[in-house]
């Protein structure tokens, strides 16, 4: 389910790992760790590249990433947060791992500094769009339809874009982020069409 975006020496984008994020709602958060450890055992990565990938992983899952986001999520249940605070929280949830998948792929593919920055920005907006769309589904979907318990966020008083902006406002924000994600790929031409389609998919999905 994990997306690996890589770039070869000719600047062409490749996506490795099968299903991208089309089933990201069931993404196991540490699946990426298993894959990296497999790569280490196969000795297919240069030490410097492995170090860069693991450093990026540490940022993604540590106190400044998903672990911190989870702590904030639990600590702020029932509290009123500002829009900036809510969006910051969203960026540190599952969306942060989606961002990492783009960052890691760029590193593994030997991307230039500017290409890495573009793909990281794509991943950040893609991850935020995914997370907001997920919150919208929680508020509007059914348990059978979305494949998990619906209405949990409202029941627990979680601070979400839906609670702050309403369903329509949250959908609009997710659409804006999806468009922004696609815009970061302007330098890659038609080779990035699959990633652009993915940005559209995360906000159009029904589960």
Short mmCIF file of C-alpha atoms in Angstrom, two decimals:
data_model
loop_
_atom_site.label_atom_id
_atom_site.label_comp_id
_atom_site.label_asym_id
_atom_site.label_seq_id
_atom_site.Cartn_x
_atom_site.Cartn_y
_atom_site.Cartn_z
CA UNK A 1 0.00 0.00 0.00
CA UNK A 2 2.98 2.28 0.38
CA UNK A 3 3.91 4.79 -2.28
CA UNK A 4 7.56 4.97 -3.27
CA UNK A 5 8.27 7.78 -5.70
CA UNK A 6 11.67 7.55 -7.37
CA UNK A 7 13.43 9.49 -10.08
CA UNK A 8 16.00 8.02 -12.43
CA UNK A 9 18.96 9.83 -13.90
CA UNK A 10 16.86 11.18 -16.75
CA UNK A 11 14.40 12.83 -14.38
CA UNK A 12 11.66 10.29 -15.09
CA UNK A 13 9.30 9.43 -12.27
CA UNK A 14 8.68 5.85 -11.25
CA UNK A 15 6.35 4.52 -8.61
CA UNK A 16 7.36 1.36 -6.83
CA UNK A 17 5.49 -0.78 -4.34
CA UNK A 18 2.33 -1.76 -6.17
CA UNK A 19 -0.84 -0.14 -5.04
CA UNK A 20 0.34 3.38 -4.16
CA UNK A 21 -2.05 4.83 -1.61
CA UNK A 22 -5.29 3.64 -3.18
CA UNK A 23 -5.93 1.68 -0.03
CA UNK A 24 -4.29 4.16 2.31
CA UNK A 25 -7.20 3.93 4.73
CA UNK A 26 -5.81 0.52 5.72
CA UNK A 27 -2.14 1.54 5.61
CA UNK A 28 -0.17 0.00 8.47
CA UNK A 29 1.83 2.89 9.83
CA UNK A 30 5.10 0.99 10.29
CA UNK A 31 4.92 -0.98 7.05
CA UNK A 32 7.53 1.44 5.78
CA UNK A 33 9.94 0.36 8.53
CA UNK A 34 9.62 -3.29 7.51
CA UNK A 35 10.43 -2.37 3.92
CA UNK A 36 13.48 -0.34 4.86
CA UNK A 37 14.81 -3.14 7.06
CA UNK A 38 14.32 -5.53 4.14
CA UNK A 39 16.34 -3.21 1.93
CA UNK A 40 19.08 -3.13 4.56
CA UNK A 41 19.23 -6.93 4.68
CA UNK A 42 19.49 -7.06 0.90
CA UNK A 43 22.39 -4.58 1.03
CA UNK A 44 21.03 -2.70 -1.97
CA UNK A 45 21.41 0.78 -0.51
CA UNK A 46 24.58 2.77 -0.02
CA UNK A 47 25.23 3.62 3.66
CA UNK A 48 24.83 7.35 3.05
CA UNK A 49 21.50 6.83 1.31
CA UNK A 50 20.31 4.54 4.08
CA UNK A 51 21.28 7.12 6.67
CA UNK A 52 19.29 9.81 4.85
CA UNK A 53 16.23 7.55 4.57
CA UNK A 54 16.35 6.64 8.27
CA UNK A 55 16.85 10.24 9.34
CA UNK A 56 13.79 11.24 7.34
CA UNK A 57 11.89 8.36 8.92
CA UNK A 58 12.86 9.55 12.38
CA UNK A 59 11.50 13.00 11.62
CA UNK A 60 8.29 11.52 10.27
CA UNK A 61 7.43 9.19 13.15
CA UNK A 62 9.09 10.88 16.13
CA UNK A 63 8.04 13.63 18.52
CA UNK A 64 8.03 16.18 15.71
CA UNK A 65 6.00 13.82 13.52
CA UNK A 66 3.37 11.15 14.02
CA UNK A 67 4.15 10.34 17.66
CA UNK A 68 3.80 14.01 18.54
CA UNK A 69 0.64 14.29 16.47
CA UNK A 70 -0.91 11.32 18.24
CA UNK A 71 -0.10 12.84 21.62
CA UNK A 72 -1.62 16.18 20.62
CA UNK A 73 -4.67 14.41 19.19
CA UNK A 74 -5.36 12.65 22.50
CA UNK A 75 -4.51 15.65 24.69
CA UNK A 76 -6.82 18.05 22.84
CA UNK A 77 -9.99 15.96 22.75
CA UNK A 78 -12.87 18.25 23.72
CA UNK A 79 -10.76 21.42 23.45
CA UNK A 80 -11.32 24.33 21.08
CA UNK A 81 -8.37 24.79 18.73
CA UNK A 82 -7.63 27.52 16.22
CA UNK A 83 -7.63 26.78 12.50
CA UNK A 84 -3.83 26.88 12.40
CA UNK A 85 -3.63 24.45 15.32
CA UNK A 86 -6.09 22.06 13.70
CA UNK A 87 -4.22 22.08 10.41
CA UNK A 88 -0.91 21.53 12.21
CA UNK A 89 -2.43 18.54 13.97
CA UNK A 90 -3.66 17.15 10.66
CA UNK A 91 -0.16 17.41 9.22
CA UNK A 92 1.21 15.19 11.99
CA UNK A 93 -1.18 12.28 11.59
CA UNK A 94 -1.25 9.60 8.88
CA UNK A 95 -0.62 12.33 6.33
CA UNK A 96 2.90 12.70 7.71
CA UNK A 97 3.71 9.13 6.72
CA UNK A 98 2.33 9.78 3.26
CA UNK A 99 4.68 12.75 3.04
CA UNK A 100 7.54 10.52 4.13
CA UNK A 101 6.80 8.01 1.40
CA UNK A 102 7.42 10.74 -1.17
CA UNK A 103 10.54 11.94 0.64
CA UNK A 104 11.99 8.43 0.91
CA UNK A 105 11.29 7.68 -2.72
CA UNK A 106 13.07 10.83 -3.80
CA UNK A 107 16.10 9.90 -1.70
CA UNK A 108 16.16 6.31 -2.93
CA UNK A 109 15.86 7.49 -6.52
CA UNK A 110 18.82 9.84 -6.25
CA UNK A 111 16.73 12.95 -6.88
CA UNK A 112 18.35 16.36 -6.97
CA UNK A 113 17.85 18.74 -4.06
CA UNK A 114 15.18 20.69 -5.95
CA UNK A 115 13.39 17.49 -6.99
CA UNK A 116 13.43 16.22 -3.40
CA UNK A 117 11.94 19.52 -2.22
CA UNK A 118 9.19 19.38 -4.86
CA UNK A 119 8.25 15.79 -4.00
CA UNK A 120 8.33 16.51 -0.26
CA UNK A 121 5.97 19.44 -0.80
CA UNK A 122 3.77 17.22 -2.97
CA UNK A 123 3.72 14.59 -0.23
CA UNK A 124 2.89 17.14 2.48
CA UNK A 125 -0.11 18.51 0.59
CA UNK A 126 -1.19 15.04 -0.50
CA UNK A 127 -1.03 13.79 3.07
CA UNK A 128 -2.99 16.76 4.41
CA UNK A 129 -5.64 16.34 1.71
CA UNK A 130 -5.91 12.63 2.52
CA UNK A 131 -6.30 13.29 6.25
CA UNK A 132 -8.99 15.95 5.79
CA UNK A 133 -10.86 13.74 3.33
CA UNK A 134 -10.67 10.96 5.91
CA UNK A 135 -12.25 13.25 8.51
CA UNK A 136 -15.02 14.13 6.06
CA UNK A 137 -15.71 10.43 5.50
CA UNK A 138 -15.83 9.89 9.25
CA UNK A 139 -18.50 12.59 9.51
CA UNK A 140 -20.57 11.69 6.46
CA UNK A 141 -20.02 7.99 5.77
CA UNK A 142 -21.40 4.82 7.26
CA UNK A 143 -19.45 2.16 9.10
CA UNK A 144 -20.17 -0.33 6.33
CA UNK A 145 -19.29 2.15 3.61
CA UNK A 146 -15.95 3.39 4.95
CA UNK A 147 -14.81 0.11 6.48
CA UNK A 148 -14.35 1.47 10.01
CA UNK A 149 -16.49 2.97 12.73
CA UNK A 150 -18.06 6.18 11.45
CA UNK A 151 -18.66 9.23 13.64
CA UNK A 152 -15.80 8.56 16.06
CA UNK A 153 -14.30 12.04 15.76
CA UNK A 154 -17.50 13.87 16.72
CA UNK A 155 -18.28 11.39 19.49
CA UNK A 156 -14.88 11.92 21.11
CA UNK A 157 -14.88 15.68 20.58
CA UNK A 158 -11.76 15.66 18.42
CA UNK A 159 -10.54 18.86 16.84
CA UNK A 160 -10.86 18.28 13.09
CA UNK A 161 -11.32 20.46 10.01
CA UNK A 162 -14.93 19.21 9.85
CA UNK A 163 -15.59 20.44 13.39
CA UNK A 164 -13.97 23.78 12.58
CA UNK A 165 -15.04 24.43 8.97
CA UNK A 166 -18.05 22.17 8.52
CA UNK A 167 -18.26 19.38 5.95
CA UNK A 168 -18.38 21.68 2.93
CA UNK A 169 -15.53 23.85 4.17
CA UNK A 170 -13.40 20.80 4.92
CA UNK A 171 -14.08 19.37 1.46
CA UNK A 172 -13.07 22.67 -0.11
CA UNK A 173 -9.85 22.73 1.91
CA UNK A 174 -9.01 19.16 0.88
CA UNK A 175 -9.64 20.05 -2.78
CA UNK A 176 -7.35 23.08 -2.48
CA UNK A 177 -4.59 20.93 -1.01
CA UNK A 178 -5.06 18.32 -3.74
CA UNK A 179 -4.62 20.99 -6.40
CA UNK A 180 -1.59 22.37 -4.59
CA UNK A 181 -0.03 18.90 -4.45
CA UNK A 182 -0.44 18.53 -8.21
CA UNK A 183 1.06 21.97 -8.79
CA UNK A 184 4.30 20.90 -7.09
CA UNK A 185 4.79 18.39 -9.92
CA UNK A 186 4.89 20.99 -12.68
CA UNK A 187 8.58 20.40 -13.32
CA UNK A 188 8.14 16.69 -14.03
CA UNK A 189 5.85 16.92 -17.05
CA UNK A 190 3.58 14.07 -18.21
CA UNK A 191 5.71 11.50 -16.34
CA UNK A 192 4.01 12.65 -13.14
CA UNK A 193 0.47 12.15 -14.40
CA UNK A 194 0.03 9.12 -12.17
CA UNK A 195 0.91 11.17 -9.11
CA UNK A 196 -1.48 13.90 -10.19
CA UNK A 197 -4.21 11.29 -10.51
CA UNK A 198 -3.38 10.10 -7.04
CA UNK A 199 -3.83 13.63 -5.67
CA UNK A 200 -7.29 13.72 -7.24
CA UNK A 201 -8.12 10.25 -5.96
CA UNK A 202 -7.46 10.91 -2.28
CA UNK A 203 -10.19 13.55 -2.14
CA UNK A 204 -12.68 11.71 -4.37
CA UNK A 205 -12.52 8.30 -2.63
CA UNK A 206 -15.55 6.92 -0.81
CA UNK A 207 -13.72 4.74 1.72
#
